[in-house]
Tab-separated table of C-alpha atoms in Angstrom:
chain	number	residue	atom	x	y	z
A	1	MET	CA	0.000	0.000	0.000
A	2	ALA	CA	1.274	3.481	-0.867
A	3	GLY	CA	1.558	6.448	1.442
A	4	ILE	CA	2.874	9.977	1.809
A	5	VAL	CA	6.595	9.915	2.617
A	6	GLY	CA	7.037	13.695	2.502
A	7	TYR	CA	4.966	16.766	1.721
A	8	GLY	CA	5.517	20.477	1.275
A	9	ALA	CA	3.370	23.515	0.576
A	10	TYR	CA	4.050	27.024	-0.668
A	11	VAL	CA	1.985	30.194	-1.117
A	12	PRO	CA	3.406	33.455	-2.551
A	13	LYS	CA	3.817	36.468	-0.271
A	14	TYR	CA	1.466	38.944	-1.943
A	15	ARG	CA	-2.274	39.223	-1.214
A	16	ILE	CA	-5.104	41.309	-2.582
A	17	LYS	CA	-8.265	41.849	-0.559
A	18	SER	CA	-11.666	41.089	-2.088
A	19	GLU	CA	-12.737	44.616	-1.146
A	20	THR	CA	-9.830	46.067	-3.196
A	21	ILE	CA	-11.039	44.192	-6.301
A	22	ALA	CA	-14.698	45.030	-5.584
A	23	GLU	CA	-13.882	48.732	-5.366
A	24	VAL	CA	-12.487	48.712	-8.928
A	25	TRP	CA	-15.616	47.131	-10.411
A	26	GLY	CA	-18.193	48.991	-8.320
A	27	GLU	CA	-19.295	45.869	-6.467
A	28	ASP	CA	-20.428	45.747	-2.867
A	29	PRO	CA	-17.483	44.166	-0.974
A	30	ASN	CA	-19.787	42.777	1.732
A	31	ARG	CA	-21.884	40.978	-0.889
A	32	ILE	CA	-18.732	39.459	-2.448
A	33	GLN	CA	-17.234	38.441	0.897
A	34	LYS	CA	-20.508	36.994	2.110
A	35	GLY	CA	-21.337	35.313	-1.189
A	36	LEU	CA	-17.944	33.727	-1.942
A	37	GLY	CA	-16.579	33.704	1.592
A	38	ILE	CA	-13.183	34.841	0.262
A	39	MET	CA	-11.589	37.716	2.200
A	40	GLU	CA	-8.297	37.844	0.278
A	41	LYS	CA	-6.307	35.806	-2.219
A	42	SER	CA	-2.653	35.130	-2.904
A	43	VAL	CA	-0.927	36.822	-5.826
A	44	PRO	CA	2.309	35.506	-7.330
A	45	ALA	CA	5.326	37.805	-7.624
A	46	ILE	CA	6.238	38.882	-11.146
A	47	ASP	CA	8.983	36.235	-11.300
A	48	GLU	CA	6.846	33.361	-9.994
A	49	ASP	CA	4.981	30.806	-12.089
A	50	SER	CA	3.749	27.240	-11.651
A	51	ALA	CA	7.267	25.865	-12.119
A	52	THR	CA	8.793	28.048	-9.386
A	53	LEU	CA	5.910	27.351	-6.977
A	54	SER	CA	6.312	23.623	-7.673
A	55	VAL	CA	10.024	23.725	-6.874
A	56	GLU	CA	9.426	25.635	-3.621
A	57	SER	CA	6.889	23.091	-2.381
A	58	ALA	CA	8.858	20.071	-3.652
A	59	ARG	CA	12.042	21.164	-1.866
A	60	ILE	CA	10.184	21.115	1.449
A	61	ALA	CA	8.695	17.712	0.598
A	62	MET	CA	12.174	16.348	-0.181
A	63	GLU	CA	13.537	17.698	3.110
A	64	ARG	CA	10.807	15.875	4.999
A	65	ALA	CA	11.036	12.651	2.993
A	66	GLN	CA	14.786	12.435	3.670
A	67	ILE	CA	15.418	10.587	0.420
A	68	ALA	CA	18.108	11.129	-2.192
A	69	PRO	CA	16.838	13.027	-5.265
A	70	ASP	CA	17.879	10.195	-7.587
A	71	GLU	CA	15.515	7.848	-5.730
A	72	LEU	CA	12.572	9.652	-7.350
A	73	GLY	CA	11.338	7.472	-10.209
A	74	ALA	CA	8.544	9.759	-11.379
A	75	VAL	CA	7.649	13.447	-11.266
A	76	TYR	CA	4.174	14.619	-12.267
A	77	VAL	CA	3.068	18.246	-12.111
A	78	GLY	CA	-0.641	19.019	-12.287
A	79	SER	CA	-1.562	22.566	-13.289
A	80	GLU	CA	-3.778	24.577	-15.581
A	81	SER	CA	-1.138	27.322	-15.795
A	82	HIS	CA	1.960	25.487	-17.004
A	83	PRO	CA	4.501	28.123	-18.105
A	84	TYR	CA	4.893	26.503	-21.523
A	85	ALA	CA	2.228	25.090	-23.827
A	86	VAL	CA	4.840	22.549	-24.901
A	87	LYS	CA	7.771	21.805	-22.559
A	88	PRO	CA	6.945	20.017	-19.357
A	89	THR	CA	7.053	21.899	-16.063
A	90	ALA	CA	8.055	18.509	-14.632
A	91	THR	CA	11.412	18.738	-16.442
A	92	MET	CA	12.344	22.022	-14.740
A	93	VAL	CA	11.161	20.701	-11.378
A	94	SER	CA	13.073	17.402	-11.721
A	95	GLN	CA	16.249	19.234	-12.689
A	96	ALA	CA	15.938	21.760	-9.850
A	97	LEU	CA	15.617	18.900	-7.354
A	98	GLY	CA	18.610	17.063	-8.801
A	99	ALA	CA	16.426	14.071	-9.654
A	100	THR	CA	17.388	13.838	-13.340
A	101	PRO	CA	18.044	11.918	-15.552
A	102	ASN	CA	16.809	8.433	-14.580
A	103	LEU	CA	13.107	9.069	-14.065
A	104	THR	CA	9.848	9.528	-15.925
A	105	ALA	CA	8.207	12.969	-15.869
A	106	ALA	CA	5.125	14.585	-17.355
A	107	ASP	CA	2.620	17.379	-16.886
A	108	LEU	CA	-1.060	16.870	-16.141
A	109	GLU	CA	-4.074	19.127	-16.564
A	110	PHE	CA	-7.541	18.594	-15.078
A	111	ALA	CA	-8.662	22.079	-13.991
A	112	CYS	CA	-8.475	22.084	-10.167
A	113	LYS	CA	-7.793	18.391	-9.614
A	114	ALA	CA	-4.643	17.657	-11.632
A	115	GLY	CA	-2.643	17.527	-8.375
A	116	THR	CA	-4.709	14.714	-6.895
A	117	ALA	CA	-4.660	12.884	-10.264
A	118	ALA	CA	-0.831	13.039	-10.056
A	119	MET	CA	-1.010	11.475	-6.580
A	120	GLN	CA	-3.109	8.597	-7.917
A	121	ILE	CA	-0.646	7.925	-10.748
A	122	CYS	CA	2.253	7.817	-8.285
A	123	MET	CA	0.275	5.503	-5.974
A	124	GLY	CA	-0.257	3.047	-8.824
A	125	MET	CA	3.407	3.128	-9.820
A	126	VAL	CA	4.572	2.588	-6.226
A	127	ASP	CA	2.067	-0.213	-5.588
A	128	SER	CA	3.092	-1.990	-8.794
A	129	ASN	CA	6.797	-1.620	-7.871
A	130	MET	CA	7.535	0.357	-11.049
A	131	ILE	CA	9.150	3.061	-8.908
A	132	LYS	CA	10.346	3.442	-5.323
A	133	TYR	CA	9.191	7.050	-4.894
A	134	GLY	CA	7.066	9.361	-7.016
A	135	LEU	CA	6.575	13.119	-6.705
A	136	ALA	CA	3.079	14.504	-7.308
A	137	ILE	CA	2.556	18.265	-7.398
A	138	GLY	CA	-0.512	20.457	-7.733
A	139	ALA	CA	0.460	24.042	-8.632
A	140	ASP	CA	-1.214	27.019	-10.217
A	141	THR	CA	-1.022	30.738	-10.805
A	142	ALA	CA	-4.673	30.993	-11.779
A	143	GLN	CA	-6.032	33.952	-13.735
A	144	GLY	CA	-9.558	35.353	-13.657
A	145	ARG	CA	-10.920	37.700	-16.314
A	146	PRO	CA	-10.884	41.284	-14.952
A	147	GLY	CA	-14.267	42.013	-13.388
A	148	ASP	CA	-15.410	38.377	-13.530
A	149	ALA	CA	-16.475	36.549	-10.352
A	150	LEU	CA	-13.397	34.337	-10.742
A	151	GLU	CA	-11.123	37.343	-10.255
A	152	TYR	CA	-11.974	37.296	-6.545
A	153	SER	CA	-10.869	33.686	-6.158
A	154	ALA	CA	-8.188	32.787	-8.771
A	155	ALA	CA	-5.004	32.535	-6.699
A	156	ALA	CA	-1.528	31.004	-6.628
A	157	GLY	CA	0.031	28.209	-4.592
A	158	ALA	CA	1.455	24.707	-4.728
A	159	ALA	CA	1.716	21.541	-2.690
A	160	ALA	CA	3.963	18.558	-3.319
A	161	TYR	CA	3.619	14.956	-2.160
A	162	ILE	CA	6.259	12.253	-2.271
A	163	ILE	CA	4.519	8.922	-2.558
A	164	GLY	CA	6.292	5.776	-1.388
A	165	LYS	CA	5.691	2.537	0.472
A	166	ASP	CA	3.478	2.639	3.548
A	167	ASP	CA	6.176	1.504	5.999
A	168	GLN	CA	8.055	4.791	5.491
A	169	SER	CA	4.974	6.979	5.299
A	170	LEU	CA	3.825	9.790	7.546
A	171	ALA	CA	0.329	9.023	6.287
A	172	ILE	CA	-0.984	5.917	4.555
A	173	ILE	CA	-3.336	6.334	1.607
A	174	GLU	CA	-5.759	3.529	2.378
A	175	ASP	CA	-7.746	3.758	-0.855
A	176	THR	CA	-8.889	6.092	-3.608
A	177	PHE	CA	-11.945	6.400	-5.849
A	178	SER	CA	-12.709	8.717	-8.771
A	179	TYR	CA	-15.870	9.977	-10.448
A	180	THR	CA	-15.564	11.529	-13.920
A	181	THR	CA	-17.959	12.745	-16.644
A	182	ASP	CA	-17.942	15.169	-19.581
A	183	THR	CA	-19.480	18.289	-18.032
A	184	PRO	CA	-18.950	21.737	-19.649
A	185	ASP	CA	-18.930	23.802	-16.447
A	186	PHE	CA	-15.599	25.622	-16.901
A	187	TRP	CA	-12.995	25.682	-19.661
A	188	ARG	CA	-10.257	27.668	-21.321
A	189	ARG	CA	-9.693	27.329	-25.040
A	190	THR	CA	-6.204	27.207	-26.569
A	191	LYS	CA	-4.671	30.709	-26.785
A	192	ALA	CA	-7.398	32.220	-24.554
A	193	ASP	CA	-5.963	34.287	-21.690
A	194	TYR	CA	-8.837	33.697	-19.298
A	195	PRO	CA	-11.185	30.807	-18.583
A	196	SER	CA	-14.938	30.828	-19.210
A	197	HIS	CA	-17.541	29.247	-16.990
A	198	GLY	CA	-21.154	28.210	-17.086
A	199	GLY	CA	-22.280	30.489	-14.220
A	200	ARG	CA	-24.816	28.702	-12.023
A	201	PHE	CA	-24.160	25.525	-13.998
A	202	THR	CA	-20.904	25.164	-12.019
A	203	GLY	CA	-22.820	24.157	-8.879
A	204	GLU	CA	-25.274	21.285	-8.985
A	205	PRO	CA	-24.359	19.332	-12.168
A	206	ALA	CA	-20.640	19.930	-11.742
A	207	TYR	CA	-19.213	20.454	-8.241
A	208	PHE	CA	-21.931	18.827	-6.128
A	209	LYS	CA	-22.622	15.856	-8.382
A	210	HIS	CA	-18.949	14.893	-8.762
A	211	VAL	CA	-17.837	15.557	-5.194
A	212	GLN	CA	-20.743	13.511	-3.857
A	213	GLY	CA	-20.116	10.802	-6.470
A	214	ALA	CA	-16.502	10.325	-5.444
A	215	PHE	CA	-17.249	10.711	-1.714
A	216	ASN	CA	-20.048	8.154	-1.688
A	217	GLY	CA	-18.152	5.860	-4.050
A	218	LEU	CA	-15.148	5.611	-1.749
A	219	MET	CA	-17.238	5.319	1.414
A	220	GLU	CA	-19.149	2.399	-0.156
A	221	LYS	CA	-16.011	0.780	-1.587
A	222	MET	CA	-14.317	0.832	1.821
A	223	ASP	CA	-17.492	0.211	3.807
A	224	GLU	CA	-16.557	3.227	5.923
A	225	LYS	CA	-18.612	5.853	7.736
A	226	ILE	CA	-18.246	9.558	8.527
A	227	ASP	CA	-17.787	8.967	12.267
A	228	ASN	CA	-14.505	7.129	11.645
A	229	TYR	CA	-12.822	10.241	10.221
A	230	ASP	CA	-11.354	13.183	12.117
A	231	TYR	CA	-11.021	15.618	9.214
A	232	PHE	CA	-12.749	16.122	5.866
A	233	ILE	CA	-11.360	18.140	2.995
A	234	PHE	CA	-13.530	19.174	0.069
A	235	HIS	CA	-12.242	21.159	-2.892
A	236	GLN	CA	-12.859	24.849	-2.255
A	237	PRO	CA	-13.681	26.950	-5.349
A	238	ASN	CA	-15.111	29.336	-2.732
A	239	ALA	CA	-15.973	28.967	0.946
A	240	LYS	CA	-19.659	28.302	0.273
A	241	PHE	CA	-19.545	25.091	-1.813
A	242	PRO	CA	-17.495	22.916	0.583
A	243	LYS	CA	-19.729	23.912	3.511
A	244	ALA	CA	-22.838	23.136	1.473
A	245	VAL	CA	-21.589	19.741	0.291
A	246	ALA	CA	-20.527	18.829	3.834
A	247	LYS	CA	-24.046	19.631	5.020
A	248	LYS	CA	-25.615	17.553	2.226
A	249	LEU	CA	-23.365	14.588	3.101
A	250	GLY	CA	-23.903	14.907	6.854
A	251	VAL	CA	-20.298	15.820	7.653
A	252	PRO	CA	-20.063	17.887	10.884
A	253	LYS	CA	-18.832	21.406	10.103
A	254	GLU	CA	-16.100	21.321	12.758
A	255	LYS	CA	-14.459	18.465	10.829
A	256	ILE	CA	-13.936	20.634	7.716
A	257	GLU	CA	-12.639	23.738	9.497
A	258	LEU	CA	-8.893	22.917	9.552
A	259	GLY	CA	-8.821	22.289	5.820
A	260	MET	CA	-10.703	25.493	4.962
A	261	ILE	CA	-7.989	27.843	3.738
A	262	VAL	CA	-9.736	29.376	0.709
A	263	PRO	CA	-11.041	32.408	2.688
A	264	ILE	CA	-7.454	33.587	3.326
A	265	ILE	CA	-5.530	32.471	0.211
A	266	GLY	CA	-8.208	32.063	-2.487
A	267	ASN	CA	-8.653	29.175	-4.895
A	268	THR	CA	-5.224	27.889	-5.877
A	269	TYR	CA	-6.778	25.555	-8.489
A	270	SER	CA	-4.552	22.459	-8.846
A	271	GLY	CA	-2.933	23.442	-5.546
A	272	ASN	CA	-6.301	23.768	-3.781
A	273	THR	CA	-7.017	20.326	-2.299
A	274	PRO	CA	-3.305	19.418	-1.913
A	275	LEU	CA	-2.714	22.656	0.048
A	276	SER	CA	-5.718	21.985	2.286
A	277	LEU	CA	-4.378	18.497	2.964
A	278	ALA	CA	-0.970	19.997	3.825
A	279	ASN	CA	-2.629	22.316	6.347
A	280	VAL	CA	-4.348	19.351	7.993
A	281	LEU	CA	-1.155	17.239	7.968
A	282	ASP	CA	0.664	20.150	9.663
A	283	LYS	CA	-1.615	19.677	12.694
A	284	ALA	CA	-2.925	16.090	12.583
A	285	LYS	CA	-1.978	13.528	15.229
A	286	PRO	CA	-0.835	9.934	14.665
A	287	GLY	CA	-3.787	7.592	14.169
A	288	GLU	CA	-6.148	10.289	12.910
A	289	LYS	CA	-7.992	9.768	9.655
A	290	ILE	CA	-8.543	12.275	6.846
A	291	PHE	CA	-11.078	11.992	4.028
A	292	VAL	CA	-10.110	14.092	1.002
A	293	THR	CA	-12.295	14.882	-2.035
A	294	SER	CA	-10.922	17.047	-4.827
A	295	PHE	CA	-12.859	18.479	-7.762
A	296	GLY	CA	-11.775	19.547	-11.211
A	297	SER	CA	-14.063	21.166	-13.739
A	298	GLY	CA	-14.713	19.330	-16.923
A	299	ALA	CA	-15.457	17.401	-14.606
A	300	GLY	CA	-14.232	14.932	-12.026
A	301	SER	CA	-13.476	14.234	-8.383
A	302	ASP	CA	-10.836	12.100	-6.664
A	303	ALA	CA	-11.491	10.856	-3.142
A	304	PHE	CA	-8.824	9.514	-0.769
A	305	SER	CA	-8.915	7.879	2.638
A	306	ILE	CA	-5.741	8.788	4.538
A	307	LYS	CA	-4.508	7.559	7.917
A	308	VAL	CA	-1.772	9.490	9.736
A	309	THR	CA	1.105	7.433	11.193
A	310	ASP	CA	3.443	8.086	14.097
A	311	LYS	CA	6.183	9.192	11.675
A	312	ILE	CA	4.423	12.500	11.063
A	313	GLU	CA	5.704	14.315	14.130
A	314	GLU	CA	9.371	13.735	13.326
A	315	LYS	CA	9.026	14.472	9.608
A	316	ARG	CA	7.101	17.726	9.860
A	317	LYS	CA	9.733	19.243	12.152
A	318	LYS	CA	11.728	19.813	8.968
A	319	GLY	CA	10.883	22.556	6.480
A	320	TYR	CA	8.341	25.333	6.782
A	321	PRO	CA	4.713	24.567	7.658
A	322	LEU	CA	2.077	26.084	5.357
A	323	SER	CA	1.213	28.645	8.055
A	324	HIS	CA	4.701	30.178	7.587
A	325	PHE	CA	3.779	31.237	4.060
A	326	ILE	CA	0.162	32.116	4.856
A	327	GLU	CA	1.164	34.441	7.693
A	328	ASN	CA	4.083	36.099	5.864
A	329	LYS	CA	2.039	38.365	3.605
A	330	GLU	CA	1.963	41.809	2.046
A	331	TYR	CA	-1.132	43.450	0.593
A	332	VAL	CA	-1.009	45.029	-2.850
A	333	THR	CA	-3.209	47.584	-4.578
A	334	TYR	CA	-5.200	46.670	-7.681
A	335	ALA	CA	-2.665	48.602	-9.801
A	336	ILE	CA	0.256	46.533	-8.440
A	337	TYR	CA	-1.829	43.346	-8.750
A	338	ALA	CA	-2.449	44.176	-12.417
A	339	LYS	CA	1.308	44.639	-12.896
A	340	LEU	CA	2.208	41.377	-11.120
A	341	ARG	CA	-0.363	39.479	-13.205
A	342	LYS	CA	0.810	41.250	-16.377
A	343	LYS	CA	-2.610	42.621	-17.174
A	344	TYR	CA	-1.173	45.814	-18.696
A	345	LYS	CA	-0.825	45.980	-22.447
A	346	GLY	CA	2.756	45.665	-23.648
A	347	MET	CA	4.052	43.678	-20.664
B	1	MET	CA	16.211	40.480	-24.263
B	2	LYS	CA	17.421	37.135	-25.522
B	3	GLU	CA	19.957	34.887	-23.884
B	4	SER	CA	21.749	32.199	-25.856
B	5	ILE	CA	20.125	28.795	-25.352
B	6	SER	CA	23.492	27.065	-25.036
B	7	LEU	CA	24.575	29.522	-22.317
B	8	THR	CA	21.332	28.964	-20.382
B	9	TRP	CA	21.676	25.206	-20.725
B	10	ARG	CA	25.296	25.211	-19.518
B	11	ARG	CA	24.370	27.264	-16.475
B	12	ILE	CA	21.456	25.061	-15.331
B	13	PRO	CA	23.422	23.317	-12.516
B	14	GLU	CA	24.721	26.683	-11.257
B	15	ARG	CA	21.387	28.460	-11.554
B	16	TYR	CA	18.983	25.731	-10.392
B	17	LYS	CA	20.984	24.163	-7.553
B	18	MET	CA	23.789	26.649	-6.851
B	19	ILE	CA	26.433	24.155	-7.838
B	20	GLY	CA	29.788	25.860	-7.643
B	21	THR	CA	33.209	24.318	-7.183
B	22	ARG	CA	35.534	23.444	-4.319
B	23	CYS	CA	39.294	23.102	-4.221
B	24	THR	CA	40.009	20.005	-2.145
B	25	THR	CA	43.641	21.054	-1.770
B	26	CYS	CA	42.949	24.258	0.199
B	27	ASN	CA	39.197	23.756	0.936
B	28	SER	CA	38.183	27.004	-0.813
B	29	ASN	CA	34.685	27.155	-2.295
B	30	PHE	CA	33.859	29.093	-5.447
B	31	PHE	CA	30.597	30.475	-6.735
B	32	PRO	CA	30.092	31.026	-9.614
B	33	PRO	CA	32.160	27.920	-10.306
B	34	ARG	CA	35.839	28.295	-11.145
B	35	SER	CA	37.748	25.654	-13.046
B	36	VAL	CA	41.120	26.667	-11.517
B	37	CYS	CA	41.746	27.430	-7.816
B	38	SER	CA	42.804	31.054	-7.425
B	39	LYS	CA	45.084	30.155	-4.509
B	40	CYS	CA	46.567	26.769	-5.407
B	41	ARG	CA	46.637	27.306	-9.164
B	42	ARG	CA	47.787	24.127	-10.900
B	43	LYS	CA	48.204	22.283	-7.566
B	44	GLY	CA	44.530	22.710	-6.761
B	45	LYS	CA	42.063	19.885	-7.271
B	46	ILE	CA	38.650	21.232	-8.294
B	47	GLU	CA	35.381	19.364	-7.899
B	48	PRO	CA	31.672	20.352	-7.994
B	49	PHE	CA	30.217	21.654	-4.727
B	50	GLU	CA	26.569	22.407	-3.941
B	51	PHE	CA	25.912	25.553	-1.918
B	52	SER	CA	22.962	25.613	0.491
B	53	GLY	CA	21.731	29.040	-0.639
B	54	ASN	CA	21.909	30.285	2.945
B	55	GLY	CA	23.919	33.367	3.801
B	56	LYS	CA	23.765	36.977	4.910
B	57	ILE	CA	23.568	40.292	3.131
B	58	TYR	CA	26.982	41.895	2.671
B	59	SER	CA	25.680	44.862	0.709
B	60	PHE	CA	22.607	45.755	-1.318
B	61	THR	CA	21.048	48.318	-3.617
B	62	GLU	CA	17.732	48.950	-5.347
B	63	ILE	CA	17.558	48.954	-9.129
B	64	HIS	CA	15.367	51.569	-10.804
B	65	ALA	CA	16.971	51.640	-14.255
B	66	ALA	CA	16.941	47.977	-15.212
B	67	PRO	CA	18.815	46.278	-18.027
B	68	ALA	CA	16.820	44.901	-20.961
B	69	GLY	CA	14.571	42.030	-19.923
B	70	PHE	CA	14.167	43.214	-16.321
B	71	GLU	CA	12.132	46.399	-16.934
B	72	ASN	CA	8.889	44.921	-15.584
B	73	GLN	CA	10.505	44.024	-12.269
B	74	ILE	CA	11.591	47.526	-11.160
B	75	PRO	CA	12.099	48.452	-8.438
B	76	TYR	CA	14.024	45.360	-7.345
B	77	VAL	CA	16.864	44.693	-4.922
B	78	MET	CA	20.273	43.312	-5.874
B	79	ALA	CA	22.672	42.216	-3.164
B	80	ILE	CA	26.078	40.771	-2.534
B	81	VAL	CA	25.408	37.761	-0.337
B	82	GLU	CA	28.024	36.186	1.881
B	83	LEU	CA	27.238	32.490	1.550
B	84	ASP	CA	27.555	30.270	4.623
B	85	GLU	CA	30.024	28.072	2.784
B	86	GLY	CA	32.442	30.939	2.531
B	87	THR	CA	32.261	32.993	-0.620
B	88	ARG	CA	30.232	35.926	-1.894
B	89	CYS	CA	27.885	36.068	-4.835
B	90	THR	CA	25.548	38.571	-6.436
B	91	GLY	CA	21.847	37.872	-6.492
B	92	GLN	CA	18.395	39.398	-6.407
B	93	ILE	CA	16.519	39.652	-3.082
B	94	VAL	CA	12.860	38.935	-3.810
B	95	ASP	CA	9.679	39.876	-1.916
B	96	ALA	CA	11.481	42.843	-0.345
B	97	THR	CA	12.231	46.537	-0.847
B	98	LEU	CA	15.032	48.684	0.619
B	99	LYS	CA	13.054	49.428	3.773
B	100	ASP	CA	12.798	45.707	4.599
B	101	LEU	CA	16.549	45.063	4.519
B	102	LYS	CA	19.749	45.777	6.390
B	103	ILE	CA	23.325	44.574	6.071
B	104	GLY	CA	23.799	41.309	7.908
B	105	ASP	CA	20.225	40.040	7.419
B	106	ARG	CA	19.978	36.282	6.941
B	107	VAL	CA	18.784	35.112	3.535
B	108	GLU	CA	17.928	31.764	1.956
B	109	GLY	CA	17.848	30.568	-1.617
B	110	THR	CA	14.668	30.537	-3.664
B	111	PHE	CA	13.821	29.420	-7.212
B	112	ARG	CA	12.435	32.080	-9.552
B	113	LYS	CA	12.182	33.139	-13.163
B	114	LEU	CA	15.276	35.100	-14.128
B	115	LEU	CA	14.005	36.391	-17.441
B	116	SER	CA	11.871	35.222	-20.282
B	117	ASP	CA	12.656	35.983	-23.866
B	118	ASP	CA	9.983	37.284	-26.214
B	119	PRO	CA	6.640	35.443	-25.925
B	120	GLU	CA	7.865	32.635	-28.164
B	121	GLY	CA	11.308	32.190	-26.577
B	122	PRO	CA	12.460	30.044	-23.650
B	123	ILE	CA	12.014	30.964	-19.975
B	124	HIS	CA	15.190	31.136	-17.909
B	125	TYR	CA	15.011	30.040	-14.263
B	126	GLY	CA	17.465	30.205	-11.413
B	127	PHE	CA	18.270	31.044	-7.811
B	128	LYS	CA	17.463	34.306	-6.078
B	129	PHE	CA	17.403	35.077	-2.357
B	130	ARG	CA	14.720	35.995	0.161
B	131	LEU	CA	14.842	37.075	3.790
B	132	LYS	CA	14.952	34.155	6.187
B	133	LYS	CA	12.235	34.535	8.809
């Protein structure tokens, strides 16, 4: 059985408040904050992209895993904002870690769930003894069209997971289950700068259907029940959806609180669920169980049942916890935000 | 601004992982890498050496008139960093302005975009520094 041997998370320093964005577009900041539940979001520096965020998070994961870089047999980076259309982010990441050349590497894209898809691929490769360790990363520097509802949430961050055998793991991944359909809720066409979405269509037929499908599928497959878990993580496109799906599924709200980081960093897309899991792993105790359900538009959900082992306390002493990056922040104006996100013509 | 692809490719170990060199005869470390020891000359034995990226600020300045390719980043801070392994190198201090910094501040290595050529060219990555907190 595969498990998490090391993990790391990174969020850029800059933040913009929802009220700062609302002011530009003449929106009522209270309505935005109440509706989306997002107070502020992370903004990447001008020299940050999904590759640099991936490296930052992966270096922490490597420090905690305490393995040699050349022991990595696979590197997969999930993102919807890969710096190149053609040239894998995974190659830059592998090289920066010193893991090259004897490994397989590739980029993945599945809207907000490419990071958890990367974890599943690594689990399969570890379980089948194809590789000893695999690195799965979810990273994004997401862009929202100026003035669109997504501009309040589209944020930047990354989390990296080194998957290996369970006997070395700080958390064992007991099982996984996925639920996937062709659902046109959110997309970005080739060469388009910003994504489009189906408005209200993003809720019921997309997020709720797939999250519940994967959640119920894994619970049934494992013959498990909600009471046996200490924490639940649901993908957070905003703060409203995960609370609503938890209520529908009968998950107590106090069990989702630790994983709820979208109100203070925004939706980091492929980094979203992996970052929430990192925040829970930063605090979880040995023996505790975590149920994780990601969601990616298009659409699909990956669910995982994770059990924390007694190795976690020793391993997480190394490297920065996610709170280090969340707390170290600097607010920017909309004008600086537009510069950092290269929204000015000619940049 | 465009940088030669072969130059970028040759500098990947130095830029991505701060791999310099070390003279095993006199134990001097060099960054950027030197192929001949400046003290031992031909008696020196040079081998690759990975720097941690940790160090302290020796001196710094803020750039307002940037060279080609860095115009969008102004204002930004450049510093001479005294690396823990015993040599000095020049690098950018990210996520900081002059008011955040003083000589002697501890810094750590970070991985950032150095510059990207025109929209169809390659992106060049490498180390920079940030304040250690």
